Coordinates of C-alpha atoms in Angstrom, one line a residue:
M1235 CA -40.2 31.4 -49.4
S1236 CA -40.5 30.9 -53.3
P1237 CA -36.9 33.0 -55.0
D1238 CA -38.9 36.2 -56.0
A1239 CA -40.7 36.1 -52.7
T1240 CA -39.5 39.5 -51.0
P1241 CA -38.9 38.7 -47.1
H1242 CA -40.7 40.7 -44.6
L1243 CA -38.2 41.7 -41.8
P1244 CA -39.8 42.6 -38.5
P1245 CA -41.2 45.2 -37.3
T1246 CA -38.7 45.8 -34.7
F1247 CA -35.8 45.9 -37.3
N1248 CA -37.9 47.6 -40.0
R1249 CA -37.3 50.7 -37.2
L1250 CA -33.8 50.1 -37.1
A1251 CA -33.3 50.6 -40.4
W1252 CA -35.1 53.7 -40.3
S1253 CA -32.9 54.8 -37.8
N1254 CA -29.9 54.2 -40.1
L1255 CA -31.5 55.8 -42.8
A1256 CA -31.5 59.5 -40.7
A1257 CA -28.0 59.1 -38.7
Q1258 CA -26.5 58.4 -42.5
S1259 CA -28.5 61.1 -44.1
A1260 CA -27.8 63.2 -41.0
E1261 CA -23.5 62.1 -41.0
Q1262 CA -23.5 63.1 -44.1
I1263 CA -25.3 66.3 -44.7
A1264 CA -23.3 67.5 -41.9
L1265 CA -19.9 66.6 -43.5
A1266 CA -20.7 68.3 -46.6
A1267 CA -21.5 71.5 -44.5
A1268 CA -18.5 71.5 -42.3
P1269 CA -15.8 72.1 -45.9
I1270 CA -18.4 74.3 -47.1
V1271 CA -19.0 76.6 -44.5
A1272 CA -15.0 76.1 -43.2
V1273 CA -14.4 78.1 -47.0
L1274 CA -17.1 80.9 -47.4
L1275 CA -18.3 81.7 -43.4
L1276 CA -14.5 81.5 -42.3
G1277 CA -12.6 82.3 -45.3
V1278 CA -10.2 79.1 -44.7
G1279 CA -7.1 77.9 -47.8
E1280 CA -7.0 74.4 -49.5
G1281 CA -4.6 74.1 -46.0
Q1282 CA -6.9 74.8 -43.7
S1283 CA -9.9 72.9 -45.2
G1284 CA -7.5 70.0 -45.5
L1285 CA -6.6 69.8 -42.0
L1286 CA -10.5 70.0 -41.0
Q1287 CA -11.0 67.2 -43.3
T1288 CA -8.3 64.8 -41.2
A1289 CA -10.0 65.9 -37.4
L1290 CA -13.2 64.2 -39.7
T1291 CA -11.6 61.2 -40.6
L1292 CA -9.6 60.4 -37.1
P1293 CA -12.0 58.8 -35.1
F1294 CA -12.5 55.7 -37.4
I1295 CA -9.0 54.9 -36.6
L1296 CA -9.1 56.3 -33.2
F1297 CA -12.0 55.3 -32.0
A1298 CA -13.4 52.2 -34.4
I1299 CA -11.5 49.5 -31.3
P1300 CA -12.8 51.4 -27.9
A1301 CA -16.2 51.3 -30.1
G1302 CA -16.0 48.1 -30.4
L1303 CA -15.5 46.6 -26.9
L1304 CA -18.2 49.0 -25.9
A1305 CA -20.4 47.4 -27.9
D1306 CA -19.4 43.8 -26.6
R1307 CA -19.7 45.1 -22.6
I1308 CA -23.2 46.9 -22.8
S1309 CA -26.6 47.1 -24.7
R1310 CA -25.6 48.3 -28.9
R1311 CA -28.9 49.6 -28.8
R1312 CA -28.7 52.4 -25.6
L1313 CA -24.7 52.7 -27.4
M1314 CA -26.0 53.7 -30.6
A1315 CA -28.5 55.7 -29.1
G1316 CA -25.8 57.9 -27.1
A1317 CA -23.3 57.9 -29.6
E1318 CA -26.6 59.4 -32.3
A1319 CA -27.4 62.0 -29.0
L1320 CA -24.0 62.7 -28.6
R1321 CA -23.4 63.8 -32.7
A1322 CA -27.0 66.0 -32.3
A1323 CA -25.1 67.8 -29.3
A1324 CA -22.1 68.8 -31.6
L1325 CA -24.3 69.4 -33.8
L1326 CA -26.1 71.8 -32.1
A1327 CA -23.1 73.2 -30.9
I1328 CA -22.6 74.4 -34.5
L1329 CA -25.8 75.6 -34.8
L1330 CA -25.1 77.5 -31.4
L1331 CA -21.9 78.4 -32.5
I1332 CA -23.0 80.4 -35.6
W1333 CA -25.8 82.0 -34.0
L1334 CA -23.8 83.9 -31.4
G1335 CA -21.1 84.4 -34.0
L1336 CA -18.1 82.4 -32.1
L1337 CA -17.6 80.2 -34.7
T1338 CA -13.7 79.7 -35.1
L1339 CA -12.1 76.8 -37.6
P1340 CA -10.9 74.7 -34.0
L1341 CA -14.4 74.9 -32.6
L1342 CA -15.6 73.6 -35.9
A1343 CA -13.0 70.8 -36.2
L1344 CA -13.9 69.8 -32.5
T1345 CA -17.2 70.2 -32.7
G1346 CA -17.1 68.1 -36.0
F1347 CA -14.6 65.4 -34.5
V1348 CA -17.2 65.2 -31.6
A1349 CA -20.0 64.7 -33.9
V1350 CA -17.8 61.9 -36.0
C1351 CA -17.0 59.6 -32.4
G1352 CA -20.9 59.3 -32.6
T1353 CA -21.2 57.8 -36.1
V1354 CA -18.2 55.6 -35.0
A1355 CA -20.0 54.2 -32.3
Y1356 CA -23.0 53.8 -34.5
S1357 CA -21.2 52.7 -37.2
V1358 CA -19.7 49.6 -35.0
A1359 CA -22.7 48.8 -32.6
A1360 CA -25.3 48.7 -35.8
P1361 CA -24.0 45.9 -37.8
A1362 CA -23.9 43.3 -34.2
L1363 CA -27.0 44.3 -33.4
V1364 CA -28.4 43.0 -36.5
P1365 CA -28.2 39.2 -35.5
S1366 CA -30.4 39.3 -32.3
L1367 CA -33.3 40.8 -34.8
V1368 CA -33.7 39.0 -37.9
S1369 CA -33.5 35.2 -38.3
P1370 CA -30.1 34.0 -39.7
Q1371 CA -31.9 33.4 -42.6
L1372 CA -33.3 37.1 -42.8
L1373 CA -29.5 38.4 -42.6
P1374 CA -29.0 38.9 -46.2
A1375 CA -32.1 40.9 -46.8
A1376 CA -31.2 42.8 -43.2
N1377 CA -27.6 43.9 -44.2
A1378 CA -29.1 45.2 -48.0
R1379 CA -31.9 46.6 -46.5
I1380 CA -29.4 48.7 -44.0
E1381 CA -26.8 49.4 -47.6
L1382 CA -29.8 50.6 -49.3
A1383 CA -30.2 53.3 -46.8
R1384 CA -26.3 54.4 -46.8
T1385 CA -26.4 54.0 -49.9
I1386 CA -29.4 56.8 -50.1
A1387 CA -27.9 58.8 -47.4
F1388 CA -24.6 58.7 -49.2
A1389 CA -25.7 59.6 -52.8
S1390 CA -28.2 62.5 -51.3
G1391 CA -26.6 63.6 -48.1
P1392 CA -23.5 65.9 -49.9
A1393 CA -26.2 67.6 -52.3
L1394 CA -28.9 68.1 -49.5
G1395 CA -26.0 69.9 -46.9
G1396 CA -24.7 72.1 -50.1
V1397 CA -28.2 73.1 -51.4
L1398 CA -29.1 73.7 -47.1
V1399 CA -25.8 75.6 -46.7
G1400 CA -26.7 78.0 -49.9
W1401 CA -30.6 78.3 -49.9
V1402 CA -31.2 78.8 -46.5
G1403 CA -27.9 79.8 -44.5
A1404 CA -25.0 77.2 -42.7
A1405 CA -26.9 77.1 -38.9
P1406 CA -30.2 75.4 -40.7
A1407 CA -28.4 73.1 -42.3
F1408 CA -26.9 72.2 -38.9
G1409 CA -30.0 72.3 -37.5
F1410 CA -31.2 69.8 -40.0
A1411 CA -29.2 67.2 -39.1
A1412 CA -29.2 67.4 -35.2
A1413 CA -33.0 67.1 -36.1
L1414 CA -32.3 64.2 -37.8
S1415 CA -29.8 62.5 -35.3
V1416 CA -32.9 62.9 -33.2
I1417 CA -35.3 61.6 -35.0
A1418 CA -32.9 58.4 -35.5
V1419 CA -32.4 58.7 -31.3
V1420 CA -36.1 58.0 -30.5
L1421 CA -36.6 55.6 -33.1
L1422 CA -33.9 53.1 -31.3
S1423 CA -35.8 53.9 -28.1
G1424 CA -38.6 51.4 -29.6
I1425 CA -36.2 48.0 -30.3
Y1426 CA -36.4 45.7 -28.3
E1427 CA -32.6 44.3 -28.0
P1428 CA -32.9 40.6 -26.4
A1429 CA -30.8 40.4 -23.5
R1430 CA -27.2 38.9 -23.4
E1431 CA -24.7 36.5 -21.0
P1432 CA -22.5 38.8 -18.7
V1433 CA -19.5 40.0 -20.2
P1434 CA -17.1 38.5 -17.8
R1435 CA -14.7 42.2 -16.8
R1436 CA -10.8 41.9 -18.0
H1437 CA -8.2 44.4 -19.3
P1438 CA -9.3 46.3 -21.9
L1439 CA -5.9 44.9 -23.9
Q1440 CA -7.3 41.0 -23.5
D1441 CA -10.3 42.1 -24.9
I1442 CA -8.6 43.4 -28.1
K1443 CA -6.3 40.6 -28.6
E1444 CA -9.1 38.3 -28.8
G1445 CA -11.1 40.3 -31.0
A1446 CA -8.3 40.7 -33.3
A1447 CA -7.1 37.3 -33.1
F1448 CA -10.3 35.9 -33.9
V1449 CA -10.8 37.8 -36.8
L1450 CA -6.4 37.0 -38.3
H1451 CA -6.7 33.4 -37.6
H1452 CA -10.3 32.5 -38.7
P1453 CA -10.0 31.1 -42.5
L1454 CA -12.7 33.4 -44.4
L1455 CA -12.6 36.5 -41.8
R1456 CA -8.7 36.9 -42.6
P1457 CA -9.0 37.1 -46.1
V1458 CA -12.0 39.3 -46.5
F1459 CA -10.3 41.7 -43.6
V1460 CA -6.8 41.6 -46.4
T1461 CA -9.4 41.8 -49.5
Q1462 CA -11.5 45.2 -48.0
F1463 CA -7.6 46.9 -47.0
V1464 CA -6.0 46.8 -50.3
F1465 CA -9.5 47.0 -52.4
N1466 CA -9.4 50.5 -50.0
T1467 CA -5.9 51.7 -51.2
A1468 CA -6.1 50.6 -54.7
W1469 CA -9.9 52.8 -54.6
F1470 CA -7.9 55.2 -53.0
V1471 CA -4.6 55.1 -55.8
M1472 CA -7.0 55.7 -58.0
L1473 CA -9.2 58.8 -56.4
A1474 CA -6.6 60.9 -55.8
V1475 CA -6.0 61.3 -59.4
F1476 CA -9.2 61.1 -60.9
V1477 CA -10.8 64.7 -61.0
P1478 CA -7.0 66.9 -62.6
Y1479 CA -7.1 63.7 -65.0
A1480 CA -10.5 63.9 -65.7
V1481 CA -9.9 67.9 -66.8
R1482 CA -7.0 66.7 -68.6
R1483 CA -7.7 64.0 -70.6
F1484 CA -11.5 64.6 -71.2
G1485 CA -11.6 67.6 -71.2
L1486 CA -14.3 68.1 -68.4
S1487 CA -15.8 70.8 -66.9
A1488 CA -17.4 70.6 -62.9
F1489 CA -20.5 69.2 -64.1
G1490 CA -19.1 66.6 -66.0
I1491 CA -16.9 65.4 -63.4
G1492 CA -19.6 65.9 -60.9
T1493 CA -21.8 63.4 -63.3
V1494 CA -18.9 60.4 -63.8
L1495 CA -18.4 61.3 -60.1
A1496 CA -22.2 60.2 -59.4
M1497 CA -22.3 56.9 -61.5
Y1498 CA -20.5 55.5 -57.8
G1499 CA -23.6 56.6 -55.8
V1500 CA -26.0 55.1 -59.5
G1501 CA -24.1 52.0 -59.2
M1502 CA -24.1 51.6 -54.9
M1503 CA -27.9 51.7 -55.5
V1504 CA -28.5 49.0 -58.2
G1505 CA -26.1 46.8 -56.1
A1506 CA -27.9 47.5 -53.2
L1507 CA -31.7 46.8 -54.4
V1508 CA -30.3 43.6 -56.7
A1509 CA -28.3 42.3 -53.8
T1510 CA -31.1 40.1 -51.8
R1511 CA -31.9 38.4 -55.4
L1512 CA -28.6 37.7 -56.3
M1513 CA -27.9 36.1 -53.0
R1514 CA -31.0 33.7 -53.2
R1515 CA -30.0 32.4 -57.2
L1516 CA -26.4 32.1 -56.6
A1517 CA -23.9 30.5 -53.9
F1518 CA -22.7 32.9 -51.0
G1519 CA -19.2 32.7 -51.9
T1520 CA -20.1 33.8 -55.8
V1521 CA -21.5 36.9 -54.9
I1522 CA -19.1 37.1 -52.1
G1523 CA -16.3 36.9 -55.3
L1524 CA -17.8 39.5 -57.2
G1525 CA -17.3 42.8 -55.2
P1526 CA -13.1 42.4 -56.1
V1527 CA -13.5 41.1 -59.6
T1528 CA -15.9 43.8 -60.2
G1529 CA -13.0 46.5 -59.0
F1530 CA -10.5 44.9 -60.8
V1531 CA -12.6 45.3 -64.0
A1532 CA -13.4 48.7 -63.1
A1533 CA -10.0 49.1 -62.5
V1534 CA -9.2 48.1 -66.3
V1535 CA -12.2 49.7 -67.5
M1536 CA -10.9 53.4 -66.1
A1537 CA -7.3 52.2 -67.6
L1538 CA -8.3 52.2 -71.4
T1539 CA -9.5 56.0 -71.0
I1540 CA -5.5 56.2 -71.5
F1541 CA -6.3 54.4 -74.9
I1542 CA -9.9 56.4 -75.6
A1543 CA -10.4 59.4 -74.0
S1544 CA -14.2 57.9 -73.5
P1545 CA -15.5 59.7 -70.3
W1546 CA -18.6 57.3 -70.5
L1547 CA -16.2 54.3 -69.7
A1548 CA -14.9 56.7 -66.6
G1549 CA -18.2 56.7 -66.0
L1550 CA -18.9 53.2 -66.5
S1551 CA -15.9 52.2 -64.0
F1552 CA -17.2 54.0 -61.6
F1553 CA -20.2 52.8 -61.8
L1554 CA -18.5 49.1 -61.1
L1555 CA -17.1 50.6 -58.6
G1556 CA -20.6 51.5 -56.9
V1557 CA -21.8 47.9 -57.8
G1558 CA -18.9 45.9 -57.1
P1559 CA -18.1 47.1 -52.9
I1560 CA -22.5 46.9 -51.7
L1561 CA -22.3 43.0 -53.0
W1562 CA -19.3 42.9 -50.7
V1563 CA -20.2 44.9 -47.7
I1564 CA -23.7 42.9 -47.7
S1565 CA -22.3 39.1 -48.5
T1566 CA -19.3 39.7 -45.6
T1567 CA -21.7 41.7 -43.4
T1568 CA -23.6 38.4 -43.8
L1569 CA -20.2 35.6 -43.3
R1570 CA -19.0 38.1 -40.2
Q1571 CA -22.3 37.3 -38.6
S1572 CA -22.7 34.5 -39.2
V1573 CA -19.2 32.8 -37.6
T1574 CA -18.3 35.1 -34.9
P1575 CA -19.4 34.2 -31.5
P1576 CA -22.0 37.0 -30.7
R1577 CA -20.2 38.6 -27.9
L1578 CA -17.4 39.3 -30.3
L1579 CA -19.2 40.7 -32.6
G1580 CA -18.5 44.5 -31.8
R1581 CA -15.0 43.6 -31.7
V1582 CA -15.4 42.1 -35.0
S1583 CA -17.4 45.3 -36.4
A1584 CA -14.8 47.6 -35.2
I1585 CA -11.7 46.2 -36.8
N1586 CA -13.6 45.7 -40.0
I1587 CA -13.4 50.0 -40.0
M1588 CA -10.0 50.1 -39.6
S1589 CA -9.5 49.0 -42.7
Y1590 CA -10.8 52.1 -43.8
G1591 CA -7.5 53.4 -42.6
A1592 CA -6.5 52.3 -45.9
R1593 CA -7.6 55.1 -47.0
P1594 CA -5.2 58.0 -46.5
L1595 CA -2.5 55.5 -47.5
G1596 CA -4.4 55.2 -50.6
S1597 CA -4.3 58.9 -51.3
A1598 CA -0.7 59.4 -50.3
L1599 CA 0.8 56.5 -52.4
G1600 CA -1.9 57.8 -55.2
A1601 CA 0.0 61.4 -54.4
I1602 CA 3.3 60.4 -54.4
V1603 CA 2.7 58.1 -57.9
G1604 CA 0.9 61.1 -59.9
G1605 CA 3.2 63.7 -58.7
F1606 CA 6.6 61.6 -59.9
Y1607 CA 5.2 60.2 -63.4
G1608 CA 1.8 61.2 -63.5
A1609 CA -1.9 60.1 -63.4
E1610 CA -1.4 56.8 -66.0
A1611 CA 1.4 55.6 -63.6
C1612 CA -1.5 55.5 -60.9
L1613 CA -4.3 53.9 -63.3
Y1614 CA -1.7 51.1 -64.1
L1615 CA -0.8 51.1 -60.0
A1616 CA -4.4 50.9 -59.4
V1617 CA -4.8 47.6 -61.7
A1618 CA -2.4 46.0 -60.4
I1619 CA -3.4 46.7 -56.3
F1620 CA -7.3 45.4 -57.7
G1621 CA -6.0 42.5 -58.9
S1622 CA -4.0 41.6 -56.3
Q1623 CA -6.9 41.9 -53.6
A1624 CA -9.3 39.9 -56.4
L1625 CA -6.2 37.1 -56.2
V1626 CA -6.8 37.2 -52.4
I1627 CA -10.4 36.7 -52.4
L1628 CA -10.1 33.8 -55.5
L1629 CA -7.7 31.7 -53.1
S1630 CA -9.4 31.7 -50.1
P1631 CA -11.6 29.1 -48.8
A1632 CA -14.2 31.8 -48.7
V1633 CA -16.1 31.8 -52.3
S1634 CA -16.2 28.3 -52.3
L1635 CA -18.7 28.3 -50.2
A1636 CA -22.5 27.0 -51.5
T1637 CA -24.6 29.2 -48.5
Q1638 CA -24.6 31.3 -45.8
P1639 CA -22.5 29.7 -42.8
E1640 CA -24.6 28.4 -39.7
M1641 CA -24.6 31.2 -37.1
V1642 CA -22.2 30.2 -34.5
G1643 CA -23.0 30.2 -30.8
D1644 CA -19.9 31.5 -27.6
G1645 CA -19.2 28.6 -26.8
P1646 CA -15.2 28.2 -25.7
A1647 CA -14.6 25.5 -28.8
V1648 CA -15.9 27.8 -31.2
L1649 CA -12.6 30.2 -30.6
R1650 CA -10.6 27.4 -30.1
A1651 CA -11.4 26.5 -34.0
C1652 CA -9.8 29.7 -34.7

């Protein structure tokens, strides 16, 4: 294959990619529609809206590990199909409650919670399924395709959800999201998943311990997990104070703030499109290091707005925060898939999702520091935290990798080496 040749991914993987696009779009539309419906249809205030958002994020913390256990014990394709069917059923329940005039905030929170449980299981199983559908050489291209679909959903889903609620009402918005989930299930039904070795039945805590020990003792995966946890903390420290800071410092309107924030999605799109070419031209470890370093540069650019009140600098910062993490996700997902025994992929993927638990920590830290010392102090703090996560990965052996590691098997020697 020439350096600029476009890799041809197998049809069975393409079905997964389209399913992923439909599933991610359904998630984003529903997540955008839920608070709009809560405010406009149910008349809830800020405090109740915050409780709703909490209900919609809790499954990532509560059920990532159980989903990982299931992904390593049963068919990953069937787990994803079942999870997506669960989300479709929850969204259809919301649709029915709206039509019957029975929707309340507790019911919206409950059904939304169930829908996000489906999201968690799908998100954990998908990266574990990919290596069984493509060759090791195509993993970077496959992960880039998955992330491109996720990026499109993240960029367009919230806007589409708002437009649907505004134009055709709340019920059709949830109905459209449910239809996308059904399409995702249908696409999954056409995927052939190679059979795996039967997994011996053990106590779930033993399986959890095995997966956690593998990540925390692995010389490549441990610094990746720490870096991702610290990155999420710093990112949400900055995000917690940006909107009031932008209004006060730049005098931006709601449209202006939305435009600046949209640069994050633009950056994600650009990163997903160029990732495969970068990974063919640069050393594998160099691409891994680009994400954390770009995050640090983005934080410095945002801190410069304290001295230069330019929304263009803020937009550049968000653009870099979009480009860097996408390159990071694609390269580190490929790394995990390469060095993790197939029977552990579900649990290792789940532990990766658990790093998102740093987001509420970062938001709380931003709220406390911003409340006592102002948004500027949060921006300086974000620079320091982003700098620390860049150091963690730059001092790790991961950045010295010249090429993508060879795929490992399920032999006991692999586990003993870590």
